Short mmCIF file of C-alpha atoms and ligand atoms in Angstrom, two decimals:
data_model
loop_
_atom_site.label_atom_id
_atom_site.label_comp_id
_atom_site.label_asym_id
_atom_site.label_seq_id
_atom_site.Cartn_x
_atom_site.Cartn_y
_atom_site.Cartn_z
CA UNK A 218 7.26 22.65 -2.69
CA UNK A 219 3.47 21.66 -2.69
CA UNK A 220 0.93 20.87 -0.30
CA UNK A 221 -2.27 18.77 -0.43
CA UNK A 222 -5.43 20.68 0.65
CA UNK A 223 -8.65 18.78 1.56
CA UNK A 224 -12.15 20.14 2.48
CA UNK A 225 -13.34 17.21 4.58
CA UNK A 226 -16.94 16.00 5.20
CA UNK A 227 -17.97 14.85 1.59
CA UNK A 228 -19.55 11.63 1.03
CA UNK A 229 -17.53 9.62 -1.65
CA UNK A 230 -19.30 7.78 -4.66
CA UNK A 231 -18.10 6.38 -7.88
CA UNK A 232 -15.26 4.26 -9.35
CA UNK A 233 -11.51 4.65 -8.47
CA UNK A 234 -8.80 3.07 -10.56
CA UNK A 235 -5.81 1.36 -8.98
CA UNK A 236 -2.41 1.46 -10.74
CA UNK A 237 0.49 -1.16 -10.89
CA UNK A 238 2.12 -2.22 -7.64
CA UNK A 239 4.87 0.09 -6.51
CA UNK A 240 6.60 -2.65 -4.45
CA UNK A 241 6.68 -4.84 -7.60
CA UNK A 242 7.73 -2.12 -10.04
CA UNK A 243 10.90 -1.17 -8.01
CA UNK A 244 12.07 -4.78 -8.31
CA UNK A 245 10.84 -5.55 -11.86
CA UNK A 246 12.80 -2.62 -13.31
CA UNK A 247 16.14 -3.63 -11.86
CA UNK A 248 15.49 -7.19 -12.74
CA UNK A 249 15.56 -6.17 -16.54
CA UNK A 250 19.42 -5.69 -16.04
CA UNK A 251 19.78 -9.44 -15.99
CA UNK A 252 18.49 -9.88 -19.72
CA UNK A 253 20.51 -9.88 -22.90
CA UNK A 254 17.69 -8.30 -24.92
CA UNK A 255 14.91 -5.84 -24.29
CA UNK A 256 12.40 -6.24 -21.59
CA UNK A 257 8.96 -4.53 -21.76
CA UNK A 258 6.93 -3.88 -18.54
CA UNK A 259 3.36 -2.82 -18.89
CA UNK A 260 1.02 -0.82 -16.53
CA UNK A 261 3.75 0.42 -14.34
CA UNK A 262 2.56 3.25 -12.03
CA UNK A 263 3.80 6.73 -12.93
CA UNK A 264 5.43 7.55 -9.62
CA UNK A 265 8.72 9.06 -8.64
CA UNK A 266 10.38 5.80 -7.61
CA UNK A 267 9.69 4.41 -11.10
CA UNK A 268 11.01 7.52 -12.80
CA UNK A 269 14.17 7.57 -10.60
CA UNK A 270 14.87 3.88 -11.37
CA UNK A 271 14.26 4.80 -15.10
CA UNK A 272 17.10 7.36 -14.85
CA UNK A 273 19.41 4.98 -12.73
CA UNK A 274 19.20 2.36 -15.48
CA UNK A 275 20.07 5.09 -18.06
CA UNK A 276 23.13 6.05 -15.68
CA UNK A 277 24.63 2.49 -16.27
CA UNK A 278 24.19 2.51 -19.91
CA UNK A 279 20.61 1.19 -20.42
CA UNK A 280 18.37 2.44 -23.23
CA UNK A 281 15.08 3.08 -21.46
CA UNK A 282 11.64 4.47 -22.67
CA UNK A 283 8.72 4.99 -20.34
CA UNK A 284 5.38 6.13 -22.03
CA UNK A 285 1.67 5.44 -21.15
CA UNK A 286 2.71 3.21 -18.20
CA UNK A 287 4.87 0.94 -20.54
CA UNK A 288 8.58 0.83 -19.92
CA UNK A 289 11.07 -0.71 -22.44
CA UNK A 290 14.46 -1.46 -21.10
CA UNK A 291 17.35 -2.41 -23.48
CA UNK A 292 19.98 -3.70 -21.25
CA UNK A 293 22.45 -4.84 -23.89
CA UNK A 294 25.02 -1.90 -23.39
CA UNK A 295 24.80 -1.72 -19.57
CA UNK A 296 28.01 -1.53 -17.61
CA UNK A 297 28.68 -2.08 -13.89
CA UNK A 298 28.86 1.74 -13.30
CA UNK A 299 29.44 2.32 -9.64
CA UNK A 300 26.32 4.18 -8.06
CA UNK A 301 27.71 5.21 -4.62
CA UNK A 302 25.51 8.17 -4.19
CA UNK A 303 23.24 10.63 -5.98
CA UNK A 304 19.90 9.59 -7.39
CA UNK A 305 20.45 6.08 -5.86
CA UNK A 306 19.83 7.61 -2.44
CA UNK A 307 16.32 8.85 -3.38
CA UNK A 308 14.58 5.59 -2.91
CA UNK A 309 14.94 2.68 -0.44
CA UNK A 310 14.41 0.13 -2.98
CA UNK A 311 17.59 1.01 -4.75
CA UNK A 312 19.02 -2.03 -2.96
CA UNK A 313 17.54 -4.29 -5.71
CA UNK A 314 20.22 -2.87 -8.14
CA UNK A 315 22.66 -4.91 -5.89
CA UNK A 316 21.18 -8.14 -6.54
CA UNK A 317 20.66 -7.58 -10.44
CA UNK A 318 24.02 -5.96 -10.93
CA UNK A 319 25.85 -8.78 -8.90
CA UNK A 320 23.86 -11.39 -10.84
CA UNK A 321 24.78 -9.97 -14.27
CA UNK A 322 28.25 -8.36 -13.83
CA UNK A 323 29.46 -10.20 -10.71
CA UNK A 324 30.14 -6.81 -9.18
CA UNK A 325 28.22 -3.65 -8.07
CA UNK A 326 28.68 -0.39 -6.03
CA UNK A 327 25.28 0.92 -4.60
CA UNK A 328 24.80 3.64 -2.15
CA UNK A 329 22.23 3.41 0.37
CA UNK A 330 19.74 6.07 1.56
CA UNK A 331 20.14 7.17 5.20
CA UNK A 332 17.63 6.16 8.06
CA UNK A 333 14.04 5.93 7.06
CA UNK A 334 11.03 7.21 9.01
CA UNK A 335 9.97 3.59 9.93
CA UNK A 336 13.03 3.04 12.08
CA UNK A 337 16.19 1.16 11.05
CA UNK A 338 16.06 -0.54 7.65
CA UNK A 339 18.86 -3.19 7.94
CA UNK A 340 20.00 -5.20 4.86
CA UNK A 341 21.88 -7.85 6.75
CA UNK A 342 19.76 -10.67 5.34
CA UNK A 343 20.38 -9.40 1.80
CA UNK A 344 24.10 -9.48 2.46
CA UNK A 345 23.89 -12.83 4.12
CA UNK A 346 22.36 -14.07 0.85
CA UNK A 347 24.95 -12.49 -1.32
CA UNK A 348 27.88 -13.88 0.72
CA UNK A 349 26.20 -17.32 0.66
CA UNK A 350 26.31 -17.26 -3.18
CA UNK A 351 30.06 -16.39 -3.09
CA UNK A 352 30.20 -12.62 -3.00
CA UNK A 353 32.60 -10.46 -1.20
CA UNK A 354 30.49 -7.52 0.28
CA UNK A 355 31.91 -4.57 2.07
CA UNK A 356 30.29 -1.17 3.47
CA UNK A 357 32.51 1.83 2.55
CA UNK A 358 31.22 5.44 3.25
CA UNK A 359 27.55 4.47 3.04
CA UNK A 360 28.01 2.53 -0.20
CA UNK A 361 27.81 -1.28 -0.56
CA UNK A 362 30.63 -2.88 -2.50
CA UNK A 363 29.85 -6.26 -3.99
CA UNK A 364 32.29 -8.52 -5.97
CA UNK A 365 32.33 -12.23 -6.82
CA UNK A 366 34.79 -14.25 -9.06
CA UNK A 367 31.88 -16.66 -9.49
CA UNK A 368 28.28 -17.00 -8.00
CA UNK A 369 27.50 -20.59 -6.99
CA UNK A 370 24.00 -21.75 -5.73
CA UNK A 371 23.48 -22.10 -1.93
CA UNK A 372 20.94 -22.92 0.66
CA UNK A 373 20.01 -19.72 2.38
CA UNK A 374 17.76 -19.48 5.58
CA UNK A 375 16.42 -15.99 6.24
CA UNK A 376 16.66 -15.20 9.93
CA UNK A 377 13.87 -12.57 9.32
CA UNK A 378 11.11 -12.92 6.82
CA UNK A 379 12.10 -10.17 4.41
CA UNK A 380 10.49 -9.13 1.11
CA UNK A 381 13.53 -7.23 -0.01
CA UNK A 382 16.19 -9.91 0.93
CA UNK A 383 13.94 -12.68 -0.85
CA UNK A 384 13.73 -10.76 -4.06
CA UNK A 385 17.44 -9.59 -3.91
CA UNK A 386 18.74 -13.19 -3.45
CA UNK A 387 16.46 -14.30 -6.36
CA UNK A 388 17.97 -11.49 -8.50
CA UNK A 389 21.54 -12.58 -7.67
CA UNK A 390 20.82 -16.39 -7.95
CA UNK A 391 19.05 -16.79 -11.31
CA UNK A 392 22.33 -16.71 -13.27
CA UNK A 393 24.46 -18.47 -10.50
CA UNK A 394 25.90 -21.96 -11.20
CA UNK A 395 23.76 -24.73 -9.48
CA UNK A 396 20.66 -24.59 -7.28
CA UNK A 397 19.77 -21.91 -4.71
CA UNK A 398 17.24 -22.65 -2.03
CA UNK A 399 15.84 -19.65 0.11
CA UNK A 400 14.09 -20.94 3.23
CA UNK A 401 11.87 -18.80 5.45
CA UNK A 402 11.23 -16.67 2.28
CA UNK A 403 8.66 -14.02 2.25
CA UNK A 404 5.34 -14.63 0.36
CA UNK A 405 4.09 -11.47 -0.73
CA UNK A 406 2.38 -11.24 -4.17
CA UNK A 407 5.18 -8.95 -5.31
CA UNK A 408 7.62 -11.78 -4.98
CA UNK A 409 5.36 -13.92 -7.22
CA UNK A 410 5.29 -11.00 -9.69
CA UNK A 411 9.03 -10.79 -9.85
CA UNK A 412 9.44 -14.57 -10.14
CA UNK A 413 6.91 -14.44 -13.10
CA UNK A 414 9.01 -11.81 -14.92
CA UNK A 415 12.29 -13.76 -14.26
CA UNK A 416 10.67 -16.99 -15.47
CA UNK A 417 9.50 -15.13 -18.54
CA UNK A 418 13.18 -14.26 -19.16
CA UNK A 419 14.09 -17.94 -18.91
CA UNK A 420 14.91 -18.31 -15.19
CA UNK A 421 14.10 -21.63 -13.44
CA UNK A 422 12.27 -20.65 -10.22
CA UNK A 423 9.86 -22.79 -8.29
CA UNK A 424 8.02 -21.98 -5.03
CA UNK A 425 7.61 -18.33 -5.16
CA UNK A 426 4.86 -17.31 -2.91
CA UNK A 427 5.61 -20.10 -0.40
CA UNK A 428 8.33 -19.97 2.31
CA UNK A 429 10.84 -22.13 0.29
CA UNK A 430 11.94 -20.94 -2.99
CA UNK A 431 14.21 -23.19 -5.32
CA UNK A 432 16.17 -21.46 -8.19
CA UNK A 433 18.17 -23.44 -10.73
CA UNK A 434 20.81 -21.11 -12.24
CA UNK A 435 20.93 -20.68 -16.04
CA UNK A 436 23.55 -19.60 -18.50
CA UNK A 437 21.67 -16.47 -19.75
CA UNK A 438 18.27 -14.63 -19.66
CA UNK A 439 16.41 -13.04 -22.51
CA UNK A 440 13.97 -10.13 -22.79
CA UNK A 441 10.22 -10.59 -22.58
CA UNK A 442 7.06 -8.78 -21.98
CA UNK A 443 5.36 -8.52 -18.66
CA UNK A 444 2.35 -6.94 -17.11
CA UNK A 445 2.75 -5.85 -13.50
CA UNK A 446 0.16 -6.79 -10.81
CA UNK A 447 -2.10 -4.20 -9.26
CA UNK A 448 -1.05 -2.21 -6.18
CA UNK A 449 -2.90 -4.06 -3.20
CA UNK A 450 -1.77 -1.28 -0.94
CA UNK A 451 -3.20 1.53 -3.14
CA UNK A 452 -6.35 -0.55 -3.37
CA UNK A 453 -6.57 -1.09 0.39
CA UNK A 454 -6.10 2.67 1.00
CA UNK A 455 -8.95 3.38 -1.21
CA UNK A 456 -11.03 0.71 0.37
CA UNK A 457 -10.38 2.23 3.89
CA UNK A 458 -11.15 5.76 2.57
CA UNK A 459 -14.33 4.46 1.23
CA UNK A 460 -15.32 2.79 4.48
CA UNK A 461 -14.59 6.12 6.28
CA UNK A 462 -16.37 8.58 3.96
CA UNK A 463 -18.00 6.43 1.28
CA UNK A 464 -21.60 5.67 0.27
CA UNK A 465 -20.88 3.41 -2.56
CA UNK A 466 -17.32 3.22 -4.12
CA UNK A 467 -16.12 0.75 -6.73
CA UNK A 468 -12.27 -0.01 -6.59
CA UNK A 469 -11.31 -1.06 -10.05
CA UNK A 470 -8.09 -3.21 -10.88
CA UNK A 471 -7.60 -5.16 -7.82
CA UNK A 472 -6.93 -9.00 -7.06
CA UNK A 473 -9.21 -9.44 -4.21
CA UNK A 474 -7.36 -12.32 -2.58
CA UNK A 475 -4.39 -9.93 -2.27
CA UNK A 476 -6.37 -7.75 0.18
CA UNK A 477 -8.21 -10.54 1.97
CA UNK A 478 -7.10 -9.59 5.41
CA UNK A 479 -8.36 -6.10 5.03
CA UNK A 480 -11.54 -7.21 3.55
CA UNK A 481 -12.14 -9.52 6.59
CA UNK A 482 -11.21 -6.64 9.00
CA UNK A 483 -13.65 -4.20 7.41
CA UNK A 484 -16.59 -6.79 7.51
CA UNK A 485 -15.77 -7.30 11.10
CA UNK A 486 -16.19 -3.57 11.54
CA UNK A 487 -19.62 -3.62 9.81
CA UNK A 488 -18.62 -2.39 6.46
CA UNK A 489 -20.22 -3.96 3.33
CA UNK A 490 -17.63 -5.28 1.07
CA UNK A 491 -18.55 -6.96 -2.29
CA UNK A 492 -15.75 -8.66 -4.18
CA UNK A 493 -15.85 -9.38 -8.13
CA UNK A 494 -13.11 -10.81 -10.33
CA UNK A 495 -11.09 -7.67 -10.46
CA UNK A 496 -13.10 -5.12 -8.49
CA UNK A 497 -14.21 -4.47 -5.01
CA UNK A 498 -17.23 -2.39 -3.97
CA UNK A 499 -17.46 -0.72 -0.58
CA UNK A 500 -21.01 0.28 0.56
CA UNK A 501 -21.75 2.26 3.68
CA UNK A 502 -25.32 2.60 4.78
CA UNK A 503 -24.81 4.57 7.95
CA UNK A 504 -24.33 1.49 10.18
CA UNK A 505 -22.04 2.70 12.93
CA UNK A 506 -18.45 1.09 12.63
CA UNK A 507 -17.57 -1.46 15.23
CA UNK A 508 -14.19 -1.35 16.88
CA UNK A 509 -11.66 -3.98 15.85
CA UNK A 510 -8.10 -5.13 16.85
CA UNK A 511 -5.39 -5.42 14.23
CA UNK A 512 -1.96 -6.97 14.36
CA UNK A 513 0.37 -6.49 11.34
CA UNK A 514 2.08 -9.60 9.98
CA UNK A 515 3.88 -10.82 6.92
CA UNK A 516 1.63 -11.90 3.96
CA UNK A 517 -1.04 -13.19 4.00
CA UNK A 518 -1.46 -11.52 7.32
CA UNK A 519 -2.59 -7.80 7.80
CA UNK A 520 -0.14 -5.67 5.90
CA UNK A 521 2.05 -3.14 7.83
CA UNK A 522 1.54 -0.67 4.96
CA UNK A 523 -2.10 -0.37 5.66
CA UNK A 524 -1.71 0.05 9.47
CA UNK A 525 -1.59 3.91 9.25
CA UNK A 526 -4.72 4.40 7.11
CA UNK A 527 -6.61 1.75 9.07
CA UNK A 528 -5.83 3.37 12.40
CA UNK A 529 -7.58 6.55 11.07
CA UNK A 530 -10.64 4.47 10.30
CA UNK A 531 -10.56 2.98 13.87
CA UNK A 532 -10.77 6.66 15.22
CA UNK A 533 -14.28 6.55 13.75
CA UNK A 534 -15.24 3.06 15.26
CA UNK A 535 -17.26 2.70 18.48
CA UNK A 536 -15.01 1.55 21.25
CA UNK A 537 -11.33 1.02 22.01
CA UNK A 538 -9.27 -0.72 19.23
CA UNK A 539 -5.82 -2.19 19.65
CA UNK A 540 -3.26 -1.77 16.85
CA UNK A 541 -0.05 -3.91 17.04
CA UNK A 542 2.84 -3.37 14.68
CA UNK A 543 5.03 -6.23 14.57
CA UNK A 544 7.07 -5.58 11.36
CA UNK A 545 8.74 -2.07 11.90
CA UNK A 546 10.08 -0.60 15.04
CA UNK A 547 8.73 3.09 14.55
CA UNK A 548 5.57 3.02 12.61
CA UNK A 549 3.45 5.24 14.74
CA UNK A 550 5.08 8.53 14.16
CA UNK A 551 2.01 9.71 12.12
CA UNK A 552 0.07 9.40 15.30
CA UNK A 553 1.25 12.75 16.65
CA UNK A 554 -0.16 14.44 13.53
CA UNK A 555 -3.56 12.54 14.09
CA UNK A 556 -3.53 13.73 17.70
CA UNK A 557 -3.33 17.29 16.44
CA UNK A 558 -6.56 16.67 14.52
CA UNK A 559 -8.20 15.48 17.76
CA UNK A 560 -7.71 11.70 17.55
CA UNK A 561 -7.47 9.94 20.97
CA UNK A 562 -4.72 7.39 20.46
CA UNK A 563 -2.21 6.12 23.04
CA UNK A 564 1.06 4.53 21.78
CA UNK A 565 2.87 2.18 23.95
CA UNK A 566 6.00 0.66 22.17
CA UNK A 567 4.60 -1.62 19.26
CA UNK A 568 1.06 -1.01 20.19
CA UNK A 569 -1.59 1.75 20.01
CA UNK A 570 -5.02 2.05 21.61
CA UNK A 571 -7.48 3.88 19.48
CA UNK A 572 -10.53 5.40 21.13
CA UNK A 573 -13.63 6.19 18.98
CA UNK A 574 -15.81 7.60 17.70
CA UNK A 575 -13.79 10.96 17.77
CA UNK A 576 -14.55 14.04 15.77
CA UNK A 577 -11.46 14.85 13.83
CA UNK A 578 -10.68 18.63 13.30
CA UNK A 579 -8.89 19.99 10.33
CA UNK A 580 -5.24 21.05 10.76
CA UNK A 581 -1.99 21.71 9.08
CA UNK A 582 -0.14 18.46 9.15
CA UNK A 583 3.10 16.92 7.69
CA UNK A 584 3.53 13.43 6.15
CA UNK A 585 6.66 11.77 7.49
CA UNK A 586 6.55 8.80 4.96
CA UNK A 587 4.40 7.29 2.32
CA UNK A 588 1.78 5.50 4.20
CA UNK A 589 1.72 8.20 6.89
CA UNK A 590 0.73 10.60 4.06
CA UNK A 591 -1.90 8.22 3.07
CA UNK A 592 -3.30 8.12 6.54
CA UNK A 593 -3.40 11.93 6.62
CA UNK A 594 -5.35 11.99 3.40
CA UNK A 595 -8.12 9.71 4.97
CA UNK A 596 -7.91 11.92 8.17
CA UNK A 597 -8.36 15.05 6.10
CA UNK A 598 -11.36 13.48 4.08
CA UNK A 599 -13.05 12.65 7.51
CA UNK A 600 -12.34 15.89 9.47
CA UNK A 601 -14.52 18.97 9.37
CA UNK A 602 -12.76 21.95 7.77
CA UNK A 603 -9.66 22.43 5.54
CA UNK A 604 -6.66 20.28 6.30
CA UNK A 605 -3.31 21.01 4.61
CA UNK A 606 -0.83 18.22 4.26
CA UNK A 607 2.84 18.95 3.53
CA UNK A 608 5.45 16.29 2.73
CA UNK A 609 3.63 15.57 -0.58
CA UNK A 610 6.91 14.20 -2.08
CA UNK A 611 6.44 11.15 0.09
CA UNK A 612 2.80 10.54 -1.19
CA UNK A 613 3.88 10.98 -4.77
CA UNK A 614 6.30 8.05 -4.32
CA UNK A 615 3.50 5.55 -4.02
CA UNK A 616 0.15 6.99 -5.33
CA UNK A 617 0.05 7.94 -8.99
CA UNK A 618 -2.42 10.81 -9.74
CA UNK A 619 -3.88 10.72 -6.28
CA UNK A 620 -5.62 14.03 -6.28
CA UNK A 621 -7.45 13.50 -9.71
CA UNK A 622 -8.35 9.98 -8.66
CA UNK A 623 -9.85 11.18 -5.34
CA UNK A 624 -11.78 14.07 -7.05
CA UNK A 625 -13.16 11.53 -9.44
CA UNK A 626 -15.14 9.99 -6.38
CA UNK A 627 -16.26 13.38 -4.98
CA UNK A 628 -13.54 14.50 -2.62
CA UNK A 629 -12.74 18.22 -2.40
CA UNK A 630 -9.04 17.93 -2.72
CA UNK A 631 -6.40 20.11 -4.59
CA UNK A 632 -2.69 20.70 -4.63
CA UNK A 633 -1.17 24.28 -3.75
CA UNK A 634 2.18 25.71 -3.58
CA UNK A 635 3.28 26.01 -0.08
CA UNK A 636 3.78 29.56 1.43
CA UNK A 637 7.46 29.09 1.39
CA UNK A 638 7.27 28.56 -2.40
CA UNK A 639 5.13 31.83 -2.63
CA UNK A 640 7.67 33.69 -0.35
CA UNK A 641 10.58 32.31 -2.54
CA UNK A 642 8.88 33.44 -5.76
CA UNK A 643 8.06 36.87 -4.19
CA UNK A 644 11.73 37.32 -3.36
CA UNK A 645 12.83 36.08 -6.71
CA UNK A 646 10.43 38.60 -8.33
C1 LIG B 12 9.08 -3.88 1.74
O1 LIG B 12 10.16 -3.40 2.46
C2 LIG B 12 8.19 -2.78 1.27
N1 LIG B 12 8.86 -1.94 0.41
C3 LIG B 12 7.62 -2.07 2.41
O2 LIG B 12 6.64 -1.12 1.93
C4 LIG B 12 6.88 -3.05 3.36
O3 LIG B 12 6.36 -2.31 4.46
C5 LIG B 12 7.75 -4.18 3.74
O4 LIG B 12 8.29 -4.82 2.63
C6 LIG B 12 7.03 -5.15 4.63
O5 LIG B 12 5.95 -5.82 3.86
C7 LIG B 12 9.15 -2.30 -0.80
O6 LIG B 12 8.85 -3.45 -1.28
C8 LIG B 12 10.03 -1.43 -1.79
P1 LIG B 12 11.28 -6.33 4.67
P2 LIG B 12 11.37 -4.26 2.77
O7 LIG B 12 12.75 -6.61 4.37
O8 LIG B 12 11.74 -5.33 1.82
C9 LIG B 12 13.74 -6.48 8.84
C10 LIG B 12 5.77 1.07 1.52
O9 LIG B 12 5.37 1.94 2.25
N2 LIG B 12 14.89 -6.70 8.03
O10 LIG B 12 10.17 -7.19 4.47
O11 LIG B 12 12.52 -3.29 3.19
C11 LIG B 12 13.18 -5.01 8.59
O12 LIG B 12 13.83 -4.06 9.43
C12 LIG B 12 6.96 0.41 2.03
O13 LIG B 12 5.51 0.69 0.38
C13 LIG B 12 15.99 -7.08 8.66
O14 LIG B 12 16.16 -7.17 9.91
O15 LIG B 12 10.94 -4.89 4.10
C14 LIG B 12 11.63 -5.16 8.99
O16 LIG B 12 11.53 -5.07 10.40
C15 LIG B 12 7.40 0.74 3.54
N3 LIG B 12 17.13 -7.43 7.89
C16 LIG B 12 11.25 -6.62 8.53
O17 LIG B 12 12.64 -7.25 8.37
C17 LIG B 12 17.05 -7.36 6.41
O18 LIG B 12 18.09 -7.70 5.81
C18 LIG B 12 10.61 -6.67 7.24
O19 LIG B 12 11.49 -5.98 6.33
C19 LIG B 12 15.88 -7.02 5.87
C20 LIG B 12 14.78 -6.64 6.68
#
């Protein structure tokens, strides 16, 4: 096992490159199952979720290559191989295999990972959509079994605005007979990105990015070439890091409107944010940070995935800030780790009150999920001394080449094998 080690206190300067969007990639790759000829996806991030999906498509007969961030998927010899467990349980977004395999093969068996560290991750809205399209769906020993004689278009109202359900229903509907309308759909940029790929394959989709998406089923879909959008959450993480420890940091490969809610919040806190066509510059001139209140909302509101890193920044702001998490039930678990670094945060249900400014002290901390890990990296960069972060496997799911990228803007950060690894090696010797 490895850990990330950070010697905090350095001022950050320079340019940092953002990769392709993880939350788009994990849907685009399964979407290729629907095509009857090869699909090429460019600028994919080289992260573990992408590599796991690459292997899963091979498990069902796909021919897949992934080099220099370009993936070529030939789906022609794929079969509806059941995937009840094994690799499919390594990533939450394996549920997109359901919509894609149901759409293409009219049947699928996909295992679901256990509980997540954000609280329950139900898929009732995904299943509601599949059943509306005519599928029979059962849950047997932790795997979802789907089967349909025929998929017919339907009008589906989502009881909860769900990114996953919106995309999964799109995947199942593009080859269905007739028109599907998804109401109360999620509007995240990743949904537009998946709709763009599907349209490039010949699907007929209108309204992606609004709360009503209309899909007219077609007979077949062909391969195409698609370039993924930049990762707005990776970009936002670096913006927050630069606001906390930067002097002048340029974030390259970002679509500024995708991070508008964060830009507005940082400006409210007194951070200088300059936006360009596909870059954002963060300038800190020593002006004290002002406290701010945030409430996470569905897009275009403030994204829940940036709540943990932003909360770390709020520990450096003058005054008491209120953070309200409206998307997930338990997204403050990382606060316990921040408290061990000296943060003064009081959590009450879905809200947290952050007192600042507090001097964070280095500590040995553990990342419980991907964005909690990102928050601990920001905290380690701010704290005085040497912070050690375990649970690096979570961070590697969403931040490709993180250590090298951060060293490139002046952070003292490196990876080490954990003591247990050394002990194991010693015993093994
Ligand atoms: C996506 O998760 C992202 N993951 C999450 O990012 C992100 O936090 C989330 O959207 C919200 O923006 C991927 O795209 C792979 P939802 P998803 O369905 O689709 C409830 C990260 O760190 N819900 O929009 O699973 C659900 O419990 C990850 O990159 C139902 O009740 O999220 C939650 O409270 C973390 N029933 C809310 O809706 C359902 O059938 C939003 O969930 C589905 C969801």
